[in-house]
């Protein structure tokens, strides 16, 4: 992130050199919480592209500048686009998008329609196809001695609307501290429920999730704990089967006789 001041409007005073670019102001002090795991103020979780190096700003006109940058590590998945953002050097000013979906082969853009004589801050964000934010588990319900119904929500906008292919569901007994004990179910598509089966009776399970696509997996969701029901005694009536959320196809119509 870099702070830069545009040129003032051209003056008719003789002898003034209008082509001289203004001296860049030093970046304002960034709060400590914003510095952690950042590159010039752009927070990037692990395994996603690092923010490019400090951008270089050069004057184009009195109301526009060129922003140039150098990419850094891509987080294990190829960078698919860059985004350039800017904001006025003022308290509580919001970041605005100057250019989006910039080709990964393009490392410079012109930012226009700036106010002459004003100071701006610029930053560049690198994007790839890997989802970052995971789903959120909303409920877990023990439906029998061997089954748990899991429901979750997923917000595509949390991942810049990056397409996903499905979800990974991980579960292990709560009294285990070994990651190798996690079992994984795969749910493809945008379904937001899953019935975990073949569990042990009266056993508490840790349950967590990820979403995934060809670029990789997201961060883990929240962890929920749920305990299966007690084992049914021999001869006890079976509980009604669980009907997962719909929609469901209608059963085919049955042919029947006709009476007169």
PDB file of C-alpha atoms in Angstrom:
ATOM      1  CA  UNK A   1       0.000   0.000   0.000  1.00  0.00           C
ATOM      2  CA  UNK A   2       1.334   3.425  -0.918  1.00  0.00           C
ATOM      3  CA  UNK A   3       0.259   6.998  -0.274  1.00  0.00           C
ATOM      4  CA  UNK A   4       0.425   9.439  -3.194  1.00  0.00           C
ATOM      5  CA  UNK A   5      -0.793  12.970  -3.930  1.00  0.00           C
ATOM      6  CA  UNK A   6      -2.084  13.984  -7.330  1.00  0.00           C
ATOM      7  CA  UNK A   7      -0.880  17.190  -8.955  1.00  0.00           C
ATOM      8  CA  UNK A   8      -2.751  20.423  -8.473  1.00  0.00           C
ATOM      9  CA  UNK A   9      -4.609  21.875 -11.422  1.00  0.00           C
ATOM     10  CA  UNK A  10      -2.326  23.554 -13.958  1.00  0.00           C
ATOM     11  CA  UNK A  11      -1.487  27.160 -13.246  1.00  0.00           C
ATOM     12  CA  UNK A  12      -1.017  29.913 -15.832  1.00  0.00           C
ATOM     13  CA  UNK A  13       1.806  31.461 -13.798  1.00  0.00           C
ATOM     14  CA  UNK A  14       4.972  31.842 -15.935  1.00  0.00           C
ATOM     15  CA  UNK A  15       8.063  29.849 -15.102  1.00  0.00           C
ATOM     16  CA  UNK A  16       6.247  27.058 -13.227  1.00  0.00           C
ATOM     17  CA  UNK A  17       7.279  23.553 -14.207  1.00  0.00           C
ATOM     18  CA  UNK A  18       3.990  21.602 -14.507  1.00  0.00           C
ATOM     19  CA  UNK A  19       5.678  18.375 -15.533  1.00  0.00           C
ATOM     20  CA  UNK A  20       7.379  17.857 -12.197  1.00  0.00           C
ATOM     21  CA  UNK A  21       5.685  15.083 -10.225  1.00  0.00           C
ATOM     22  CA  UNK A  22       4.861  15.743  -6.562  1.00  0.00           C
ATOM     23  CA  UNK A  23       6.932  14.100  -3.880  1.00  0.00           C
ATOM     24  CA  UNK A  24       5.132  10.972  -2.570  1.00  0.00           C
ATOM     25  CA  UNK A  25       4.008  11.252   1.031  1.00  0.00           C
ATOM     26  CA  UNK A  26       5.227   8.479   3.336  1.00  0.00           C
ATOM     27  CA  UNK A  27       2.581   5.873   4.213  1.00  0.00           C
ATOM     28  CA  UNK A  28       0.620   6.688   7.295  1.00  0.00           C
ATOM     29  CA  UNK A  29       1.179   4.471  10.307  1.00  0.00           C
ATOM     30  CA  UNK A  30      -0.910   1.307  10.057  1.00  0.00           C
ATOM     31  CA  UNK A  31      -2.491  -0.085  13.248  1.00  0.00           C
ATOM     32  CA  UNK A  32      -0.692  -3.083  14.692  1.00  0.00           C
ATOM     33  CA  UNK A  33      -3.735  -5.298  14.122  1.00  0.00           C
ATOM     34  CA  UNK A  34      -3.604  -4.448  10.412  1.00  0.00           C
ATOM     35  CA  UNK A  35       0.106  -5.184  10.161  1.00  0.00           C
ATOM     36  CA  UNK A  36      -0.180  -8.772  11.344  1.00  0.00           C
ATOM     37  CA  UNK A  37       0.238 -11.250   8.476  1.00  0.00           C
ATOM     38  CA  UNK A  38      -0.127  -8.503   5.893  1.00  0.00           C
ATOM     39  CA  UNK A  39       1.779  -6.964   3.050  1.00  0.00           C
ATOM     40  CA  UNK A  40       1.126  -3.230   3.057  1.00  0.00           C
ATOM     41  CA  UNK A  41      -2.257  -3.578   4.739  1.00  0.00           C
ATOM     42  CA  UNK A  42      -3.783  -6.338   2.574  1.00  0.00           C
ATOM     43  CA  UNK A  43      -4.664  -9.260   4.846  1.00  0.00           C
ATOM     44  CA  UNK A  44      -4.071 -12.596   3.149  1.00  0.00           C
ATOM     45  CA  UNK A  45      -4.736 -15.883   5.026  1.00  0.00           C
ATOM     46  CA  UNK A  46      -2.334 -18.804   4.577  1.00  0.00           C
ATOM     47  CA  UNK A  47      -2.333 -20.635   1.238  1.00  0.00           C
ATOM     48  CA  UNK A  48      -3.784 -17.728  -0.727  1.00  0.00           C
ATOM     49  CA  UNK A  49      -1.746 -15.334  -2.884  1.00  0.00           C
ATOM     50  CA  UNK A  50       0.405 -12.847  -1.027  1.00  0.00           C
ATOM     51  CA  UNK A  51      -0.228  -9.211  -1.766  1.00  0.00           C
ATOM     52  CA  UNK A  52       2.191  -7.869  -4.385  1.00  0.00           C
ATOM     53  CA  UNK A  53       5.149  -5.767  -3.317  1.00  0.00           C
ATOM     54  CA  UNK A  54       4.602  -2.103  -2.510  1.00  0.00           C
ATOM     55  CA  UNK A  55       3.127  -0.633  -5.725  1.00  0.00           C
ATOM     56  CA  UNK A  56       4.952   2.059  -7.646  1.00  0.00           C
ATOM     57  CA  UNK A  57       2.901   5.183  -8.361  1.00  0.00           C
ATOM     58  CA  UNK A  58       3.756   7.563 -11.177  1.00  0.00           C
ATOM     59  CA  UNK A  59       1.947  10.628 -12.458  1.00  0.00           C
ATOM     60  CA  UNK A  60      -0.070  10.288 -15.674  1.00  0.00           C
ATOM     61  CA  UNK A  61      -2.085  13.521 -15.640  1.00  0.00           C
ATOM     62  CA  UNK A  62      -3.277  15.930 -12.950  1.00  0.00           C
ATOM     63  CA  UNK A  63      -6.216  13.570 -12.302  1.00  0.00           C
ATOM     64  CA  UNK A  64      -4.743  10.132 -13.009  1.00  0.00           C
ATOM     65  CA  UNK A  65      -1.785   7.956 -12.017  1.00  0.00           C
ATOM     66  CA  UNK A  66      -0.146   4.729 -13.116  1.00  0.00           C
ATOM     67  CA  UNK A  67      -0.058   1.913 -10.530  1.00  0.00           C
ATOM     68  CA  UNK A  68       2.625  -0.738 -11.128  1.00  0.00           C
ATOM     69  CA  UNK A  69       3.391  -3.789  -8.984  1.00  0.00           C
ATOM     70  CA  UNK A  70       5.461  -6.994  -8.732  1.00  0.00           C
ATOM     71  CA  UNK A  71       3.689 -10.285  -7.778  1.00  0.00           C
ATOM     72  CA  UNK A  72       4.729 -12.429  -4.835  1.00  0.00           C
ATOM     73  CA  UNK A  73       3.964 -16.053  -3.875  1.00  0.00           C
ATOM     74  CA  UNK A  74       0.727 -17.439  -5.309  1.00  0.00           C
ATOM     75  CA  UNK A  75      -0.250 -19.575  -2.297  1.00  0.00           C
ATOM     76  CA  UNK A  76       0.018 -22.877  -4.160  1.00  0.00           C
ATOM     77  CA  UNK A  77      -2.577 -21.994  -6.793  1.00  0.00           C
ATOM     78  CA  UNK A  78      -1.934 -19.878  -9.911  1.00  0.00           C
ATOM     79  CA  UNK A  79      -2.906 -16.210  -9.660  1.00  0.00           C
ATOM     80  CA  UNK A  80      -5.936 -15.616 -11.873  1.00  0.00           C
ATOM     81  CA  UNK A  81      -6.431 -11.862 -11.473  1.00  0.00           C
ATOM     82  CA  UNK A  82      -5.367  -8.680  -9.663  1.00  0.00           C
ATOM     83  CA  UNK A  83      -7.491  -5.932  -8.146  1.00  0.00           C
ATOM     84  CA  UNK A  84      -6.341  -2.350  -7.551  1.00  0.00           C
ATOM     85  CA  UNK A  85      -8.029  -0.353  -4.782  1.00  0.00           C
ATOM     86  CA  UNK A  86      -7.652   3.222  -3.568  1.00  0.00           C
ATOM     87  CA  UNK A  87      -9.036   5.628  -0.985  1.00  0.00           C
ATOM     88  CA  UNK A  88      -8.738   9.263  -0.073  1.00  0.00           C
ATOM     89  CA  UNK A  89      -6.258  10.171   2.645  1.00  0.00           C
ATOM     90  CA  UNK A  90      -8.993  11.019   5.114  1.00  0.00           C
ATOM     91  CA  UNK A  91     -10.320   9.582   8.326  1.00  0.00           C
ATOM     92  CA  UNK A  92     -12.873   6.766   7.823  1.00  0.00           C
ATOM     93  CA  UNK A  93     -12.514   6.891   4.034  1.00  0.00           C
ATOM     94  CA  UNK A  94     -13.658   3.658   2.367  1.00  0.00           C
ATOM     95  CA  UNK A  95     -11.621   1.614  -0.077  1.00  0.00           C
ATOM     96  CA  UNK A  96     -12.919   1.778  -3.650  1.00  0.00           C
ATOM     97  CA  UNK A  97     -12.130  -0.552  -6.546  1.00  0.00           C
ATOM     98  CA  UNK A  98     -10.155   1.222  -9.261  1.00  0.00           C
ATOM     99  CA  UNK A  99      -9.733  -1.825 -11.516  1.00  0.00           C
ATOM    100  CA  UNK A 100     -10.928  -5.407 -11.121  1.00  0.00           C
ATOM    101  CA  UNK A 101     -10.332  -8.723 -12.896  1.00  0.00           C
ATOM    102  CA  UNK A 102      -6.944  -7.526 -14.158  1.00  0.00           C
ATOM    103  CA  UNK A 103      -5.143 -10.185 -16.195  1.00  0.00           C
ATOM    104  CA  UNK A 104      -2.312 -11.911 -14.267  1.00  0.00           C
ATOM    105  CA  UNK A 105      -0.044 -10.986 -17.203  1.00  0.00           C
ATOM    106  CA  UNK A 106      -0.731  -7.274 -16.695  1.00  0.00           C
ATOM    107  CA  UNK A 107       1.230  -5.571 -13.921  1.00  0.00           C
ATOM    108  CA  UNK A 108       0.240  -1.927 -14.402  1.00  0.00           C
ATOM    109  CA  UNK A 109      -3.009   0.035 -14.725  1.00  0.00           C
ATOM    110  CA  UNK A 110      -3.986   3.688 -15.022  1.00  0.00           C
ATOM    111  CA  UNK A 111      -6.311   4.972 -12.297  1.00  0.00           C
ATOM    112  CA  UNK A 112      -8.342   7.891 -13.576  1.00  0.00           C
ATOM    113  CA  UNK A 113     -10.913  10.439 -12.368  1.00  0.00           C
ATOM    114  CA  UNK A 114      -8.903  11.375  -9.265  1.00  0.00           C
ATOM    115  CA  UNK A 115      -9.308  14.794  -7.714  1.00  0.00           C
ATOM    116  CA  UNK A 116      -6.372  17.095  -8.509  1.00  0.00           C
ATOM    117  CA  UNK A 117      -4.251  18.063  -5.519  1.00  0.00           C
ATOM    118  CA  UNK A 118      -5.658  15.283  -3.313  1.00  0.00           C
ATOM    119  CA  UNK A 119      -3.769  12.550  -1.471  1.00  0.00           C
ATOM    120  CA  UNK A 120      -4.679   8.889  -2.052  1.00  0.00           C
ATOM    121  CA  UNK A 121      -3.619   5.502  -0.775  1.00  0.00           C
ATOM    122  CA  UNK A 122      -3.298   2.547  -3.157  1.00  0.00           C
ATOM    123  CA  UNK A 123      -3.105  -1.214  -2.686  1.00  0.00           C
ATOM    124  CA  UNK A 124      -3.057  -4.245  -4.987  1.00  0.00           C
ATOM    125  CA  UNK A 125      -4.737  -7.591  -4.198  1.00  0.00           C
ATOM    126  CA  UNK A 126      -3.825 -10.891  -5.882  1.00  0.00           C
ATOM    127  CA  UNK A 127      -6.577 -13.482  -6.417  1.00  0.00           C
ATOM    128  CA  UNK A 128      -6.635 -17.158  -7.287  1.00  0.00           C
ATOM    129  CA  UNK A 129      -9.291 -19.831  -7.736  1.00  0.00           C
ATOM    130  CA  UNK A 130      -8.923 -21.430  -4.335  1.00  0.00           C
ATOM    131  CA  UNK A 131     -11.842 -20.747  -1.990  1.00  0.00           C
ATOM    132  CA  UNK A 132     -10.788 -19.066   1.246  1.00  0.00           C
ATOM    133  CA  UNK A 133     -13.815 -18.823   3.522  1.00  0.00           C
ATOM    134  CA  UNK A 134     -15.389 -22.126   4.472  1.00  0.00           C
ATOM    135  CA  UNK A 135     -19.018 -23.000   5.182  1.00  0.00           C
ATOM    136  CA  UNK A 136     -20.697 -22.423   8.547  1.00  0.00           C
ATOM    137  CA  UNK A 137     -22.243 -25.372  10.376  1.00  0.00           C
ATOM    138  CA  UNK A 138     -25.650 -24.305  11.689  1.00  0.00           C
ATOM    139  CA  UNK A 139     -26.883 -27.465  13.413  1.00  0.00           C
ATOM    140  CA  UNK A 140     -26.056 -31.061  14.282  1.00  0.00           C
ATOM    141  CA  UNK A 141     -28.779 -33.482  15.414  1.00  0.00           C
ATOM    142  CA  UNK A 142     -28.369 -37.063  16.587  1.00  0.00           C
ATOM    143  CA  UNK A 143     -31.153 -38.902  14.771  1.00  0.00           C
ATOM    144  CA  UNK A 144     -30.277 -42.438  15.915  1.00  0.00           C
ATOM    145  CA  UNK A 145     -27.578 -44.399  17.686  1.00  0.00           C
ATOM    146  CA  UNK A 146     -25.454 -44.428  14.526  1.00  0.00           C
ATOM    147  CA  UNK A 147     -26.457 -41.287  12.587  1.00  0.00           C
ATOM    148  CA  UNK A 148     -26.037 -37.507  12.891  1.00  0.00           C
ATOM    149  CA  UNK A 149     -27.796 -34.995  10.645  1.00  0.00           C
ATOM    150  CA  UNK A 150     -25.559 -32.072   9.700  1.00  0.00           C
ATOM    151  CA  UNK A 151     -26.772 -28.755   8.230  1.00  0.00           C
ATOM    152  CA  UNK A 152     -24.721 -25.751   7.108  1.00  0.00           C
ATOM    153  CA  UNK A 153     -24.780 -22.503   5.159  1.00  0.00           C
ATOM    154  CA  UNK A 154     -22.365 -21.256   2.537  1.00  0.00           C
ATOM    155  CA  UNK A 155     -22.087 -17.699   1.173  1.00  0.00           C
ATOM    156  CA  UNK A 156     -20.471 -17.578  -2.301  1.00  0.00           C
ATOM    157  CA  UNK A 157     -19.746 -13.843  -1.956  1.00  0.00           C
ATOM    158  CA  UNK A 158     -17.364 -14.652   0.920  1.00  0.00           C
ATOM    159  CA  UNK A 159     -15.077 -16.157  -1.744  1.00  0.00           C
ATOM    160  CA  UNK A 160     -15.562 -13.488  -4.426  1.00  0.00           C
ATOM    161  CA  UNK A 161     -18.175 -15.833  -5.954  1.00  0.00           C
ATOM    162  CA  UNK A 162     -15.457 -18.341  -6.807  1.00  0.00           C
ATOM    163  CA  UNK A 163     -17.206 -21.538  -8.012  1.00  0.00           C
ATOM    164  CA  UNK A 164     -16.943 -24.550  -5.724  1.00  0.00           C
ATOM    165  CA  UNK A 165     -17.471 -28.224  -6.465  1.00  0.00           C
ATOM    166  CA  UNK A 166     -18.671 -29.408  -3.080  1.00  0.00           C
ATOM    167  CA  UNK A 167     -17.860 -29.913   0.589  1.00  0.00           C
ATOM    168  CA  UNK A 168     -15.617 -32.105   2.728  1.00  0.00           C
ATOM    169  CA  UNK A 169     -17.070 -33.233   6.065  1.00  0.00           C
ATOM    170  CA  UNK A 170     -14.644 -34.440   8.749  1.00  0.00           C
ATOM    171  CA  UNK A 171     -15.619 -36.211  11.978  1.00  0.00           C
ATOM    172  CA  UNK A 172     -13.860 -38.095  14.774  1.00  0.00           C
ATOM    173  CA  UNK A 173     -14.639 -39.058  18.388  1.00  0.00           C
ATOM    174  CA  UNK A 174     -14.281 -36.041  20.653  1.00  0.00           C
ATOM    175  CA  UNK A 175     -11.988 -37.923  23.048  1.00  0.00           C
ATOM    176  CA  UNK A 176      -9.413 -38.378  20.266  1.00  0.00           C
ATOM    177  CA  UNK A 177      -6.590 -35.877  19.733  1.00  0.00           C
ATOM    178  CA  UNK A 178      -5.183 -37.667  16.671  1.00  0.00           C
ATOM    179  CA  UNK A 179      -5.892 -35.980  13.337  1.00  0.00           C
ATOM    180  CA  UNK A 180      -5.537 -39.329  11.582  1.00  0.00           C
ATOM    181  CA  UNK A 181      -8.749 -40.443  13.314  1.00  0.00           C
ATOM    182  CA  UNK A 182     -10.790 -38.015  11.214  1.00  0.00           C
ATOM    183  CA  UNK A 183     -12.996 -39.687   8.635  1.00  0.00           C
ATOM    184  CA  UNK A 184     -14.116 -37.731   5.597  1.00  0.00           C
ATOM    185  CA  UNK A 185     -17.368 -37.692   3.662  1.00  0.00           C
ATOM    186  CA  UNK A 186     -17.611 -35.872   0.323  1.00  0.00           C
ATOM    187  CA  UNK A 187     -20.751 -33.952  -0.620  1.00  0.00           C
ATOM    188  CA  UNK A 188     -20.754 -32.707  -4.215  1.00  0.00           C
ATOM    189  CA  UNK A 189     -22.724 -29.746  -5.479  1.00  0.00           C
ATOM    190  CA  UNK A 190     -24.482 -27.069  -3.442  1.00  0.00           C
ATOM    191  CA  UNK A 191     -26.409 -29.323  -1.076  1.00  0.00           C
ATOM    192  CA  UNK A 192     -26.445 -27.949   2.479  1.00  0.00           C
ATOM    193  CA  UNK A 193     -27.197 -31.043   4.546  1.00  0.00           C
ATOM    194  CA  UNK A 194     -25.658 -34.464   5.032  1.00  0.00           C
ATOM    195  CA  UNK A 195     -26.485 -37.557   7.091  1.00  0.00           C
ATOM    196  CA  UNK A 196     -23.326 -38.950   8.695  1.00  0.00           C
ATOM    197  CA  UNK A 197     -23.727 -42.690   9.230  1.00  0.00           C
ATOM    198  CA  UNK A 198     -21.980 -45.782  10.614  1.00  0.00           C
ATOM    199  CA  UNK A 199     -21.187 -44.050  13.923  1.00  0.00           C
ATOM    200  CA  UNK A 200     -20.841 -45.591  17.381  1.00  0.00           C
ATOM    201  CA  UNK A 201     -23.737 -45.367  19.888  1.00  0.00           C
ATOM    202  CA  UNK A 202     -23.507 -42.911  22.786  1.00  0.00           C
ATOM    203  CA  UNK A 203     -20.347 -41.388  21.308  1.00  0.00           C
ATOM    204  CA  UNK A 204     -19.545 -37.694  21.048  1.00  0.00           C
ATOM    205  CA  UNK A 205     -18.086 -36.532  17.731  1.00  0.00           C
ATOM    206  CA  UNK A 206     -16.185 -33.427  16.600  1.00  0.00           C
ATOM    207  CA  UNK A 207     -17.454 -32.295  13.205  1.00  0.00           C
ATOM    208  CA  UNK A 208     -15.948 -29.695  10.858  1.00  0.00           C
ATOM    209  CA  UNK A 209     -16.093 -28.867   7.139  1.00  0.00           C
ATOM    210  CA  UNK A 210     -14.340 -27.348   4.130  1.00  0.00           C
ATOM    211  CA  UNK A 211     -15.515 -26.382   0.673  1.00  0.00           C
ATOM    212  CA  UNK A 212     -13.333 -27.294  -2.315  1.00  0.00           C
ATOM    213  CA  UNK A 213     -12.707 -26.840  -6.017  1.00  0.00           C
ATOM    214  CA  UNK A 214      -9.874 -27.562  -8.455  1.00  0.00           C
ATOM    215  CA  UNK A 215      -7.829 -24.793  -6.815  1.00  0.00           C
ATOM    216  CA  UNK A 216      -7.813 -26.465  -3.389  1.00  0.00           C
ATOM    217  CA  UNK A 217      -9.691 -26.422  -0.117  1.00  0.00           C
ATOM    218  CA  UNK A 218     -11.019 -23.562   1.985  1.00  0.00           C
ATOM    219  CA  UNK A 219     -10.229 -22.851   5.600  1.00  0.00           C
ATOM    220  CA  UNK A 220     -12.047 -25.081   8.100  1.00  0.00           C
ATOM    221  CA  UNK A 221     -15.504 -24.174   9.289  1.00  0.00           C
ATOM    222  CA  UNK A 222     -16.534 -23.881  12.903  1.00  0.00           C
ATOM    223  CA  UNK A 223     -16.359 -27.139  14.885  1.00  0.00           C
ATOM    224  CA  UNK A 224     -19.549 -28.654  16.285  1.00  0.00           C
ATOM    225  CA  UNK A 225     -19.855 -31.451  18.834  1.00  0.00           C
ATOM    226  CA  UNK A 226     -22.717 -33.930  18.751  1.00  0.00           C
ATOM    227  CA  UNK A 227     -23.362 -37.203  20.603  1.00  0.00           C
ATOM    228  CA  UNK A 228     -25.210 -40.124  19.068  1.00  0.00           C
ATOM    229  CA  UNK A 229     -28.167 -41.652  20.864  1.00  0.00           C
ATOM    230  CA  UNK A 230     -28.035 -44.690  23.129  1.00  0.00           C
ATOM    231  CA  UNK A 231     -28.071 -48.130  21.560  1.00  0.00           C
ATOM    232  CA  UNK A 232     -31.611 -49.475  21.203  1.00  0.00           C
ATOM    233  CA  UNK A 233     -32.510 -52.475  23.316  1.00  0.00           C
ATOM    234  CA  UNK A 234     -33.305 -55.726  21.466  1.00  0.00           C
ATOM    235  CA  UNK A 235     -36.959 -55.864  20.512  1.00  0.00           C
ATOM    236  CA  UNK A 236     -37.504 -52.126  21.012  1.00  0.00           C
ATOM    237  CA  UNK A 237     -39.552 -50.469  18.258  1.00  0.00           C
ATOM    238  CA  UNK A 238     -37.450 -48.784  15.628  1.00  0.00           C
ATOM    239  CA  UNK A 239     -37.569 -45.003  15.427  1.00  0.00           C
ATOM    240  CA  UNK A 240     -39.159 -43.406  12.410  1.00  0.00           C
ATOM    241  CA  UNK A 241     -36.584 -42.946   9.633  1.00  0.00           C
ATOM    242  CA  UNK A 242     -35.199 -39.470   9.111  1.00  0.00           C
ATOM    243  CA  UNK A 243     -36.372 -37.645   6.017  1.00  0.00           C
ATOM    244  CA  UNK A 244     -33.602 -35.287   4.848  1.00  0.00           C
ATOM    245  CA  UNK A 245     -34.555 -31.842   3.546  1.00  0.00           C
ATOM    246  CA  UNK A 246     -36.163 -31.836   0.068  1.00  0.00           C
ATOM    247  CA  UNK A 247     -36.942 -31.339  -2.696  1.00  0.00           C
ATOM    248  CA  UNK A 248     -37.696 -34.893  -3.773  1.00  0.00           C
ATOM    249  CA  UNK A 249     -38.936 -36.344  -7.054  1.00  0.00           C
ATOM    250  CA  UNK A 250     -42.522 -37.454  -7.082  1.00  0.00           C
ATOM    251  CA  UNK A 251     -43.047 -41.251  -7.103  1.00  0.00           C
ATOM    252  CA  UNK A 252     -44.229 -42.651 -10.425  1.00  0.00           C
ATOM    253  CA  UNK A 253     -47.961 -43.051 -10.802  1.00  0.00           C
ATOM    254  CA  UNK A 254     -49.197 -46.617 -10.283  1.00  0.00           C
ATOM    255  CA  UNK A 255     -51.554 -48.233 -12.735  1.00  0.00           C
ATOM    256  CA  UNK A 256     -54.800 -49.383 -11.176  1.00  0.00           C
ATOM    257  CA  UNK A 257     -58.007 -51.089 -12.179  1.00  0.00           C
ATOM    258  CA  UNK A 258     -61.276 -49.320 -12.739  1.00  0.00           C
ATOM    259  CA  UNK A 259     -64.539 -50.465 -11.390  1.00  0.00           C
ATOM    260  CA  UNK A 260     -67.955 -49.798 -12.856  1.00  0.00           C
TER     261      UNK A 260
END
